[in-house]
Short mmCIF file of N, CA and C in Angstrom, two decimals:
data_model
loop_
_atom_site.label_atom_id
_atom_site.label_comp_id
_atom_site.label_asym_id
_atom_site.label_seq_id
_atom_site.Cartn_x
_atom_site.Cartn_y
_atom_site.Cartn_z
N UNK A 16 17.11 -21.58 8.18
CA UNK A 16 16.00 -20.72 7.80
C UNK A 16 16.54 -19.40 7.25
N UNK A 17 16.00 -18.94 6.11
CA UNK A 17 16.50 -17.70 5.52
C UNK A 17 16.20 -16.50 6.42
N UNK A 18 17.07 -15.52 6.36
CA UNK A 18 16.87 -14.29 7.11
C UNK A 18 16.05 -13.35 6.24
N UNK A 19 14.92 -12.85 6.77
CA UNK A 19 14.10 -11.92 5.97
C UNK A 19 14.88 -10.65 5.65
N UNK A 20 14.66 -10.13 4.47
CA UNK A 20 15.29 -8.89 4.03
C UNK A 20 14.20 -7.94 3.54
N UNK A 21 14.39 -6.68 3.81
CA UNK A 21 13.47 -5.66 3.32
C UNK A 21 14.29 -4.62 2.58
N UNK A 22 13.88 -4.33 1.37
CA UNK A 22 14.53 -3.30 0.56
C UNK A 22 13.46 -2.26 0.25
N UNK A 23 13.71 -1.02 0.63
CA UNK A 23 12.76 0.04 0.36
C UNK A 23 13.47 1.16 -0.38
N UNK A 24 12.68 2.00 -1.01
CA UNK A 24 13.23 3.23 -1.61
C UNK A 24 12.21 4.33 -1.42
N UNK A 25 12.67 5.55 -1.46
CA UNK A 25 11.81 6.70 -1.20
C UNK A 25 11.19 7.30 -2.44
N UNK A 26 11.09 6.54 -3.51
CA UNK A 26 10.48 7.04 -4.73
C UNK A 26 11.50 7.35 -5.80
N UNK A 27 11.01 7.93 -6.88
CA UNK A 27 11.88 8.27 -8.01
C UNK A 27 12.83 9.40 -7.62
N UNK A 28 13.98 9.40 -8.23
CA UNK A 28 14.95 10.46 -7.97
C UNK A 28 15.98 10.02 -6.96
N UNK A 29 17.01 10.82 -6.83
CA UNK A 29 18.11 10.50 -5.93
C UNK A 29 17.97 11.30 -4.64
N UNK A 30 18.04 10.60 -3.53
CA UNK A 30 18.04 11.25 -2.22
C UNK A 30 19.46 11.15 -1.70
N UNK A 31 20.19 12.24 -1.83
CA UNK A 31 21.59 12.23 -1.38
C UNK A 31 21.96 13.61 -0.86
N UNK A 32 23.00 13.68 -0.03
CA UNK A 32 23.40 14.97 0.50
C UNK A 32 23.91 15.93 -0.58
N UNK A 33 24.21 15.41 -1.78
CA UNK A 33 24.72 16.29 -2.83
C UNK A 33 23.62 17.01 -3.60
N UNK A 34 22.37 16.52 -3.55
CA UNK A 34 21.31 17.18 -4.31
C UNK A 34 20.15 17.67 -3.45
N UNK A 35 20.29 17.60 -2.13
CA UNK A 35 19.27 18.10 -1.21
C UNK A 35 19.95 18.94 -0.14
N UNK A 36 19.23 19.92 0.40
CA UNK A 36 19.77 20.59 1.58
C UNK A 36 20.03 19.52 2.66
N UNK A 37 21.10 19.69 3.40
CA UNK A 37 21.52 18.64 4.33
C UNK A 37 20.42 18.28 5.33
N UNK A 38 19.71 19.26 5.88
CA UNK A 38 18.65 18.96 6.85
C UNK A 38 17.52 18.16 6.21
N UNK A 39 17.20 18.45 4.96
CA UNK A 39 16.17 17.69 4.24
C UNK A 39 16.65 16.26 4.01
N UNK A 40 17.90 16.11 3.64
CA UNK A 40 18.48 14.77 3.46
C UNK A 40 18.37 13.97 4.76
N UNK A 41 18.68 14.61 5.89
CA UNK A 41 18.59 13.93 7.19
C UNK A 41 17.15 13.49 7.49
N UNK A 42 16.16 14.30 7.12
CA UNK A 42 14.75 13.92 7.33
C UNK A 42 14.40 12.67 6.51
N UNK A 43 14.78 12.67 5.24
CA UNK A 43 14.53 11.50 4.39
C UNK A 43 15.22 10.26 4.94
N UNK A 44 16.48 10.42 5.27
CA UNK A 44 17.27 9.30 5.78
C UNK A 44 16.66 8.73 7.06
N UNK A 45 16.31 9.60 7.99
CA UNK A 45 15.72 9.16 9.26
C UNK A 45 14.38 8.45 9.01
N UNK A 46 13.59 8.97 8.09
CA UNK A 46 12.29 8.34 7.80
C UNK A 46 12.47 6.94 7.21
N UNK A 47 13.38 6.81 6.26
CA UNK A 47 13.62 5.49 5.66
C UNK A 47 14.17 4.50 6.68
N UNK A 48 15.07 4.98 7.54
CA UNK A 48 15.61 4.10 8.58
C UNK A 48 14.52 3.67 9.56
N UNK A 49 13.59 4.56 9.88
CA UNK A 49 12.49 4.21 10.79
C UNK A 49 11.58 3.16 10.15
N UNK A 50 11.30 3.29 8.87
CA UNK A 50 10.50 2.28 8.17
C UNK A 50 11.21 0.94 8.23
N UNK A 51 12.51 0.94 7.96
CA UNK A 51 13.28 -0.30 8.00
C UNK A 51 13.29 -0.91 9.41
N UNK A 52 13.54 -0.09 10.43
CA UNK A 52 13.57 -0.60 11.81
C UNK A 52 12.23 -1.19 12.22
N UNK A 53 11.18 -0.44 11.94
CA UNK A 53 9.83 -0.89 12.34
C UNK A 53 9.47 -2.20 11.64
N UNK A 54 9.76 -2.28 10.36
CA UNK A 54 9.43 -3.48 9.59
C UNK A 54 10.29 -4.66 10.02
N UNK A 55 11.58 -4.42 10.28
CA UNK A 55 12.46 -5.50 10.75
C UNK A 55 11.96 -6.04 12.08
N UNK A 56 11.50 -5.16 12.96
CA UNK A 56 10.95 -5.60 14.25
C UNK A 56 9.73 -6.49 14.05
N UNK A 57 8.87 -6.10 13.11
CA UNK A 57 7.67 -6.90 12.84
C UNK A 57 8.06 -8.29 12.31
N UNK A 58 9.01 -8.31 11.38
CA UNK A 58 9.45 -9.60 10.84
C UNK A 58 10.06 -10.47 11.93
N UNK A 59 10.88 -9.86 12.79
CA UNK A 59 11.49 -10.62 13.89
C UNK A 59 10.45 -11.16 14.85
N UNK A 60 9.32 -10.47 14.97
CA UNK A 60 8.25 -10.91 15.87
C UNK A 60 7.32 -11.93 15.20
N UNK A 61 7.62 -12.28 13.94
CA UNK A 61 6.84 -13.32 13.28
C UNK A 61 5.80 -12.84 12.29
N UNK A 62 5.79 -11.54 11.96
CA UNK A 62 4.83 -11.05 10.98
C UNK A 62 5.12 -11.69 9.62
N UNK A 63 4.09 -11.84 8.83
CA UNK A 63 4.26 -12.38 7.48
C UNK A 63 4.92 -11.33 6.59
N UNK A 64 5.45 -11.78 5.47
CA UNK A 64 6.04 -10.87 4.51
C UNK A 64 5.00 -9.87 4.01
N UNK A 65 3.76 -10.33 3.81
CA UNK A 65 2.68 -9.45 3.38
C UNK A 65 2.42 -8.37 4.42
N UNK A 66 2.34 -8.75 5.69
CA UNK A 66 2.13 -7.77 6.77
C UNK A 66 3.27 -6.77 6.82
N UNK A 67 4.50 -7.25 6.78
CA UNK A 67 5.66 -6.37 6.89
C UNK A 67 5.75 -5.42 5.69
N UNK A 68 5.58 -5.93 4.49
CA UNK A 68 5.71 -5.10 3.30
C UNK A 68 4.62 -4.04 3.24
N UNK A 69 3.39 -4.42 3.54
CA UNK A 69 2.31 -3.43 3.47
C UNK A 69 2.45 -2.40 4.58
N UNK A 70 2.97 -2.79 5.73
CA UNK A 70 3.20 -1.82 6.80
C UNK A 70 4.29 -0.83 6.40
N UNK A 71 5.34 -1.30 5.75
CA UNK A 71 6.40 -0.40 5.28
C UNK A 71 5.83 0.63 4.31
N UNK A 72 5.02 0.19 3.37
CA UNK A 72 4.43 1.12 2.41
C UNK A 72 3.46 2.05 3.11
N UNK A 73 2.66 1.54 4.05
CA UNK A 73 1.70 2.39 4.78
C UNK A 73 2.44 3.52 5.49
N UNK A 74 3.57 3.20 6.11
CA UNK A 74 4.34 4.23 6.81
C UNK A 74 4.80 5.31 5.84
N UNK A 75 5.19 4.91 4.65
CA UNK A 75 5.62 5.89 3.66
C UNK A 75 4.43 6.67 3.11
N UNK A 76 3.28 6.01 2.95
CA UNK A 76 2.08 6.72 2.50
C UNK A 76 1.67 7.80 3.50
N UNK A 77 1.90 7.55 4.78
CA UNK A 77 1.51 8.51 5.82
C UNK A 77 2.56 9.60 6.05
N UNK A 78 3.67 9.53 5.34
CA UNK A 78 4.76 10.49 5.51
C UNK A 78 4.76 11.45 4.32
N UNK A 79 4.57 12.75 4.56
CA UNK A 79 4.48 13.69 3.44
C UNK A 79 5.78 13.87 2.64
N UNK A 80 6.88 13.30 3.10
CA UNK A 80 8.13 13.41 2.35
C UNK A 80 8.10 12.59 1.06
N UNK A 81 7.32 11.52 1.05
CA UNK A 81 7.38 10.58 -0.06
C UNK A 81 6.23 10.78 -1.03
N UNK A 82 6.50 10.50 -2.31
CA UNK A 82 5.53 10.70 -3.38
C UNK A 82 4.53 9.55 -3.43
N UNK A 83 3.80 9.43 -2.37
CA UNK A 83 2.70 8.46 -2.26
C UNK A 83 1.83 8.93 -1.11
N UNK A 84 0.58 8.56 -1.08
CA UNK A 84 -0.27 8.97 0.02
C UNK A 84 -0.23 10.47 0.25
N UNK A 85 0.10 10.88 1.48
CA UNK A 85 0.13 12.31 1.84
C UNK A 85 1.08 13.13 0.99
N UNK A 86 2.13 12.55 0.52
CA UNK A 86 3.13 13.29 -0.25
C UNK A 86 2.93 13.25 -1.75
N UNK A 87 1.81 12.70 -2.21
CA UNK A 87 1.59 12.54 -3.64
C UNK A 87 1.52 13.88 -4.36
N UNK A 88 1.97 13.88 -5.58
CA UNK A 88 1.88 15.07 -6.41
C UNK A 88 0.57 15.04 -7.18
N UNK A 89 0.15 16.23 -7.62
CA UNK A 89 -1.10 16.32 -8.36
C UNK A 89 -0.92 15.83 -9.80
N UNK A 90 -2.00 15.33 -10.38
CA UNK A 90 -2.00 14.98 -11.79
C UNK A 90 -1.97 16.28 -12.60
N UNK A 91 -1.83 16.16 -13.89
CA UNK A 91 -1.83 17.38 -14.72
C UNK A 91 -3.18 18.08 -14.67
N UNK A 92 -4.23 17.36 -14.23
CA UNK A 92 -5.55 17.96 -14.07
C UNK A 92 -5.74 18.56 -12.68
N UNK A 93 -4.69 18.53 -11.85
CA UNK A 93 -4.77 19.13 -10.53
C UNK A 93 -5.49 18.26 -9.50
N UNK A 94 -5.55 16.97 -9.73
CA UNK A 94 -6.21 16.04 -8.81
C UNK A 94 -5.18 15.12 -8.20
N UNK A 95 -5.58 14.51 -7.09
CA UNK A 95 -4.76 13.47 -6.48
C UNK A 95 -5.34 12.14 -6.94
N UNK A 96 -4.52 11.30 -7.55
CA UNK A 96 -4.93 9.95 -7.93
C UNK A 96 -3.83 9.01 -7.46
N UNK A 97 -4.20 8.09 -6.62
CA UNK A 97 -3.24 7.16 -6.04
C UNK A 97 -3.51 5.75 -6.51
N UNK A 98 -2.51 4.91 -6.37
CA UNK A 98 -2.68 3.48 -6.67
C UNK A 98 -1.68 2.70 -5.83
N UNK A 99 -1.96 1.43 -5.69
CA UNK A 99 -1.04 0.53 -5.01
C UNK A 99 -1.31 -0.88 -5.50
N UNK A 100 -0.27 -1.70 -5.44
CA UNK A 100 -0.44 -3.11 -5.78
C UNK A 100 0.39 -3.93 -4.82
N UNK A 101 0.00 -5.18 -4.68
CA UNK A 101 0.70 -6.11 -3.80
C UNK A 101 0.63 -7.49 -4.43
N UNK A 102 1.69 -8.28 -4.21
CA UNK A 102 1.74 -9.63 -4.78
C UNK A 102 2.28 -10.58 -3.74
N UNK A 103 1.73 -11.76 -3.72
CA UNK A 103 2.25 -12.82 -2.87
C UNK A 103 2.54 -14.03 -3.74
N UNK A 104 3.38 -14.88 -3.22
CA UNK A 104 3.69 -16.11 -3.94
C UNK A 104 3.89 -17.23 -2.93
N UNK A 105 3.41 -18.36 -3.26
CA UNK A 105 3.62 -19.57 -2.46
C UNK A 105 3.98 -20.67 -3.45
N UNK A 106 5.24 -21.04 -3.45
CA UNK A 106 5.76 -21.97 -4.46
C UNK A 106 5.49 -21.37 -5.84
N UNK A 107 4.74 -22.05 -6.69
CA UNK A 107 4.46 -21.52 -8.01
C UNK A 107 3.11 -20.81 -8.09
N UNK A 108 2.40 -20.75 -6.98
CA UNK A 108 1.10 -20.07 -6.96
C UNK A 108 1.32 -18.60 -6.62
N UNK A 109 0.95 -17.72 -7.55
CA UNK A 109 1.11 -16.29 -7.34
C UNK A 109 -0.24 -15.61 -7.42
N UNK A 110 -0.38 -14.53 -6.64
CA UNK A 110 -1.61 -13.75 -6.69
C UNK A 110 -1.24 -12.29 -6.47
N UNK A 111 -1.83 -11.42 -7.25
CA UNK A 111 -1.57 -10.00 -7.13
C UNK A 111 -2.87 -9.22 -7.24
N UNK A 112 -2.92 -8.08 -6.57
CA UNK A 112 -4.07 -7.19 -6.65
C UNK A 112 -3.59 -5.76 -6.71
N UNK A 113 -4.38 -4.92 -7.36
CA UNK A 113 -4.08 -3.50 -7.44
C UNK A 113 -5.35 -2.69 -7.29
N UNK A 114 -5.22 -1.56 -6.63
CA UNK A 114 -6.30 -0.58 -6.52
C UNK A 114 -5.79 0.69 -7.20
N UNK A 115 -6.57 1.22 -8.14
CA UNK A 115 -6.11 2.35 -8.94
C UNK A 115 -7.15 3.46 -8.96
N UNK A 116 -6.71 4.64 -9.39
CA UNK A 116 -7.57 5.82 -9.54
C UNK A 116 -8.28 6.16 -8.23
N UNK A 117 -7.50 6.17 -7.15
CA UNK A 117 -8.05 6.44 -5.82
C UNK A 117 -7.87 7.91 -5.46
N UNK A 118 -8.91 8.49 -4.90
CA UNK A 118 -8.84 9.88 -4.44
C UNK A 118 -9.22 10.04 -2.98
N UNK A 119 -9.84 9.03 -2.39
CA UNK A 119 -10.35 9.16 -1.03
C UNK A 119 -9.84 8.09 -0.07
N UNK A 120 -9.08 7.14 -0.54
CA UNK A 120 -8.55 6.08 0.32
C UNK A 120 -7.23 6.55 0.91
N UNK A 121 -7.14 6.63 2.23
CA UNK A 121 -5.94 7.16 2.87
C UNK A 121 -4.71 6.32 2.58
N UNK A 122 -4.85 5.01 2.64
CA UNK A 122 -3.70 4.12 2.43
C UNK A 122 -4.01 3.10 1.34
N UNK A 123 -3.70 3.44 0.09
CA UNK A 123 -3.97 2.53 -1.02
C UNK A 123 -3.38 1.13 -0.82
N UNK A 124 -2.23 1.02 -0.16
CA UNK A 124 -1.62 -0.30 0.03
C UNK A 124 -2.50 -1.19 0.90
N UNK A 125 -3.18 -0.61 1.89
CA UNK A 125 -4.06 -1.41 2.74
C UNK A 125 -5.27 -1.90 1.97
N UNK A 126 -5.73 -1.10 1.02
CA UNK A 126 -6.84 -1.52 0.16
C UNK A 126 -6.40 -2.66 -0.76
N UNK A 127 -5.22 -2.53 -1.37
CA UNK A 127 -4.72 -3.62 -2.23
C UNK A 127 -4.55 -4.90 -1.42
N UNK A 128 -4.05 -4.76 -0.19
CA UNK A 128 -3.88 -5.94 0.69
C UNK A 128 -5.24 -6.58 0.98
N UNK A 129 -6.24 -5.77 1.31
CA UNK A 129 -7.57 -6.33 1.59
C UNK A 129 -8.17 -6.99 0.36
N UNK A 130 -7.94 -6.40 -0.82
CA UNK A 130 -8.41 -7.04 -2.05
C UNK A 130 -7.77 -8.40 -2.22
N UNK A 131 -6.48 -8.49 -1.93
CA UNK A 131 -5.76 -9.75 -2.05
C UNK A 131 -6.34 -10.78 -1.08
N UNK A 132 -6.51 -10.39 0.16
CA UNK A 132 -7.02 -11.30 1.18
C UNK A 132 -8.47 -11.65 0.91
N UNK A 133 -9.29 -10.65 0.69
CA UNK A 133 -10.73 -10.88 0.52
C UNK A 133 -11.06 -11.44 -0.86
N UNK A 134 -10.14 -11.35 -1.80
CA UNK A 134 -10.36 -11.91 -3.13
C UNK A 134 -10.37 -13.41 -3.13
N UNK A 135 -9.95 -13.99 -2.02
CA UNK A 135 -9.97 -15.45 -1.90
C UNK A 135 -11.38 -15.96 -1.60
N UNK A 136 -12.30 -15.03 -1.25
CA UNK A 136 -13.67 -15.42 -0.94
C UNK A 136 -14.63 -14.57 -1.75
N UNK A 137 -15.84 -15.06 -1.94
CA UNK A 137 -16.86 -14.25 -2.59
C UNK A 137 -17.58 -13.42 -1.53
N UNK A 138 -18.61 -12.73 -1.92
CA UNK A 138 -19.33 -11.85 -0.99
C UNK A 138 -19.96 -12.59 0.17
N UNK A 139 -20.19 -13.89 0.04
CA UNK A 139 -20.82 -14.64 1.13
C UNK A 139 -19.79 -15.19 2.11
N UNK A 140 -18.50 -15.01 1.78
CA UNK A 140 -17.45 -15.52 2.66
C UNK A 140 -16.95 -16.89 2.28
N UNK A 141 -17.59 -17.52 1.26
CA UNK A 141 -17.10 -18.83 0.82
C UNK A 141 -16.04 -18.63 -0.25
N UNK A 142 -15.38 -19.72 -0.63
CA UNK A 142 -14.32 -19.59 -1.64
C UNK A 142 -14.93 -19.15 -2.97
N UNK A 143 -14.11 -18.50 -3.81
CA UNK A 143 -14.61 -18.00 -5.09
C UNK A 143 -15.35 -19.10 -5.84
N UNK A 144 -16.42 -18.70 -6.50
CA UNK A 144 -17.21 -19.65 -7.26
C UNK A 144 -18.35 -20.21 -6.44
N UNK A 145 -18.49 -19.74 -5.20
CA UNK A 145 -19.51 -20.29 -4.32
C UNK A 145 -20.84 -19.58 -4.37
N UNK A 146 -21.05 -18.70 -5.30
CA UNK A 146 -22.34 -18.01 -5.36
C UNK A 146 -22.21 -16.61 -4.83
N UNK A 147 -22.62 -16.34 -3.65
CA UNK A 147 -22.41 -15.07 -2.97
C UNK A 147 -22.89 -13.84 -3.71
N UNK A 148 -22.65 -12.71 -3.12
CA UNK A 148 -23.05 -11.41 -3.61
C UNK A 148 -22.24 -11.04 -4.84
N UNK A 149 -22.86 -10.91 -6.03
CA UNK A 149 -22.10 -10.63 -7.23
C UNK A 149 -21.44 -9.25 -7.23
N UNK A 150 -21.89 -8.35 -6.38
CA UNK A 150 -21.27 -7.02 -6.33
C UNK A 150 -20.01 -7.01 -5.49
N UNK A 151 -19.71 -8.10 -4.84
CA UNK A 151 -18.55 -8.15 -3.95
C UNK A 151 -18.92 -7.83 -2.53
N UNK A 152 -19.99 -7.05 -2.32
CA UNK A 152 -20.44 -6.71 -0.97
C UNK A 152 -19.29 -6.33 -0.07
N UNK A 153 -19.44 -6.52 1.21
CA UNK A 153 -18.36 -6.25 2.14
C UNK A 153 -17.54 -7.50 2.37
N UNK A 154 -17.89 -8.57 1.66
CA UNK A 154 -17.16 -9.82 1.82
C UNK A 154 -15.92 -9.85 0.99
N UNK A 155 -15.98 -10.39 -0.21
CA UNK A 155 -14.79 -10.56 -1.02
C UNK A 155 -14.68 -9.59 -2.16
N UNK A 156 -13.53 -9.61 -2.80
CA UNK A 156 -13.29 -8.78 -3.97
C UNK A 156 -13.58 -9.58 -5.23
N UNK A 157 -14.24 -10.72 -5.06
CA UNK A 157 -14.68 -11.55 -6.19
C UNK A 157 -13.54 -12.02 -7.07
N UNK A 158 -12.34 -12.14 -6.53
CA UNK A 158 -11.21 -12.64 -7.30
C UNK A 158 -10.63 -11.64 -8.28
N UNK A 159 -11.18 -10.41 -8.32
CA UNK A 159 -10.62 -9.40 -9.22
C UNK A 159 -9.20 -9.07 -8.82
N UNK A 160 -8.37 -8.76 -9.80
CA UNK A 160 -6.99 -8.40 -9.47
C UNK A 160 -6.75 -6.91 -9.60
N UNK A 161 -7.57 -6.18 -10.35
CA UNK A 161 -7.45 -4.73 -10.44
C UNK A 161 -8.84 -4.13 -10.39
N UNK A 162 -9.03 -3.21 -9.45
CA UNK A 162 -10.28 -2.45 -9.36
C UNK A 162 -9.90 -0.99 -9.19
N UNK A 163 -10.77 -0.10 -9.69
CA UNK A 163 -10.42 1.30 -9.61
C UNK A 163 -11.59 2.22 -9.36
N UNK A 164 -11.23 3.45 -8.99
CA UNK A 164 -12.18 4.54 -8.84
C UNK A 164 -13.23 4.30 -7.77
N UNK A 165 -14.42 4.86 -7.99
CA UNK A 165 -15.49 4.78 -6.98
C UNK A 165 -15.86 3.35 -6.57
N UNK A 166 -15.76 2.41 -7.50
CA UNK A 166 -16.11 1.02 -7.19
C UNK A 166 -15.26 0.47 -6.06
N UNK A 167 -13.96 0.62 -6.17
CA UNK A 167 -13.08 0.06 -5.15
C UNK A 167 -13.05 0.95 -3.90
N UNK A 168 -13.26 2.25 -4.06
CA UNK A 168 -13.30 3.10 -2.87
C UNK A 168 -14.54 2.81 -2.03
N UNK A 169 -15.61 2.40 -2.67
CA UNK A 169 -16.80 1.98 -1.91
C UNK A 169 -16.47 0.74 -1.08
N UNK A 170 -15.75 -0.20 -1.67
CA UNK A 170 -15.32 -1.38 -0.91
C UNK A 170 -14.42 -0.98 0.26
N UNK A 171 -13.50 -0.05 0.02
CA UNK A 171 -12.60 0.40 1.09
C UNK A 171 -13.40 0.94 2.26
N UNK A 172 -14.41 1.72 1.96
CA UNK A 172 -15.25 2.28 3.02
C UNK A 172 -16.03 1.17 3.74
N UNK A 173 -16.61 0.24 2.99
CA UNK A 173 -17.35 -0.87 3.59
C UNK A 173 -16.45 -1.74 4.46
N UNK A 174 -15.19 -1.86 4.08
CA UNK A 174 -14.24 -2.69 4.82
C UNK A 174 -13.64 -1.95 6.00
N UNK A 175 -14.03 -0.68 6.21
CA UNK A 175 -13.57 0.07 7.37
C UNK A 175 -12.19 0.68 7.25
N UNK A 176 -11.70 0.83 6.02
CA UNK A 176 -10.37 1.45 5.84
C UNK A 176 -10.50 2.96 5.99
N UNK A 177 -9.44 3.62 6.45
CA UNK A 177 -9.50 5.08 6.62
C UNK A 177 -9.69 5.79 5.29
N UNK A 178 -10.61 6.74 5.27
CA UNK A 178 -10.91 7.52 4.07
C UNK A 178 -10.57 8.99 4.35
N UNK A 179 -10.29 9.74 3.29
CA UNK A 179 -9.97 11.16 3.42
C UNK A 179 -10.69 11.93 2.31
N UNK A 180 -10.77 13.24 2.50
CA UNK A 180 -11.25 14.10 1.42
C UNK A 180 -10.13 14.22 0.39
N UNK A 181 -10.49 14.46 -0.85
CA UNK A 181 -9.46 14.58 -1.90
C UNK A 181 -8.53 15.73 -1.60
#
């Protein structure tokens, strides 16, 4: 059986002791190691790759050191706009989802994950094509692979994901 591997990075740019104050470098290093340890523990306990990967990203989104979630930089218009995407594959069957133009969803990766999971069903909970609520309701994401702005943030709220003020 293959050994699971997790590769993470802390965003664009180089995080090294030569271009950061040493104490700041230690903070980044410790944070990345904690993400790796936590995720490795989950994988060892039998978590799926989807669970482990989205948890790793969620931890980074909640850490203000990284340019995602809490640590995101403002757009040129002075707003926070976040996005996340996730992909799974089973043999030759691949599925990916993305949530974009987010301002109120605390963890965009958890929204992308829910879109992926819930996109397998329509609003009534049956498999896609079964009728159901055409708006997506609180059931499925209607098989969409990319949703953005207020439309997807409304789904995030209906699905009980943590929301924040911009």
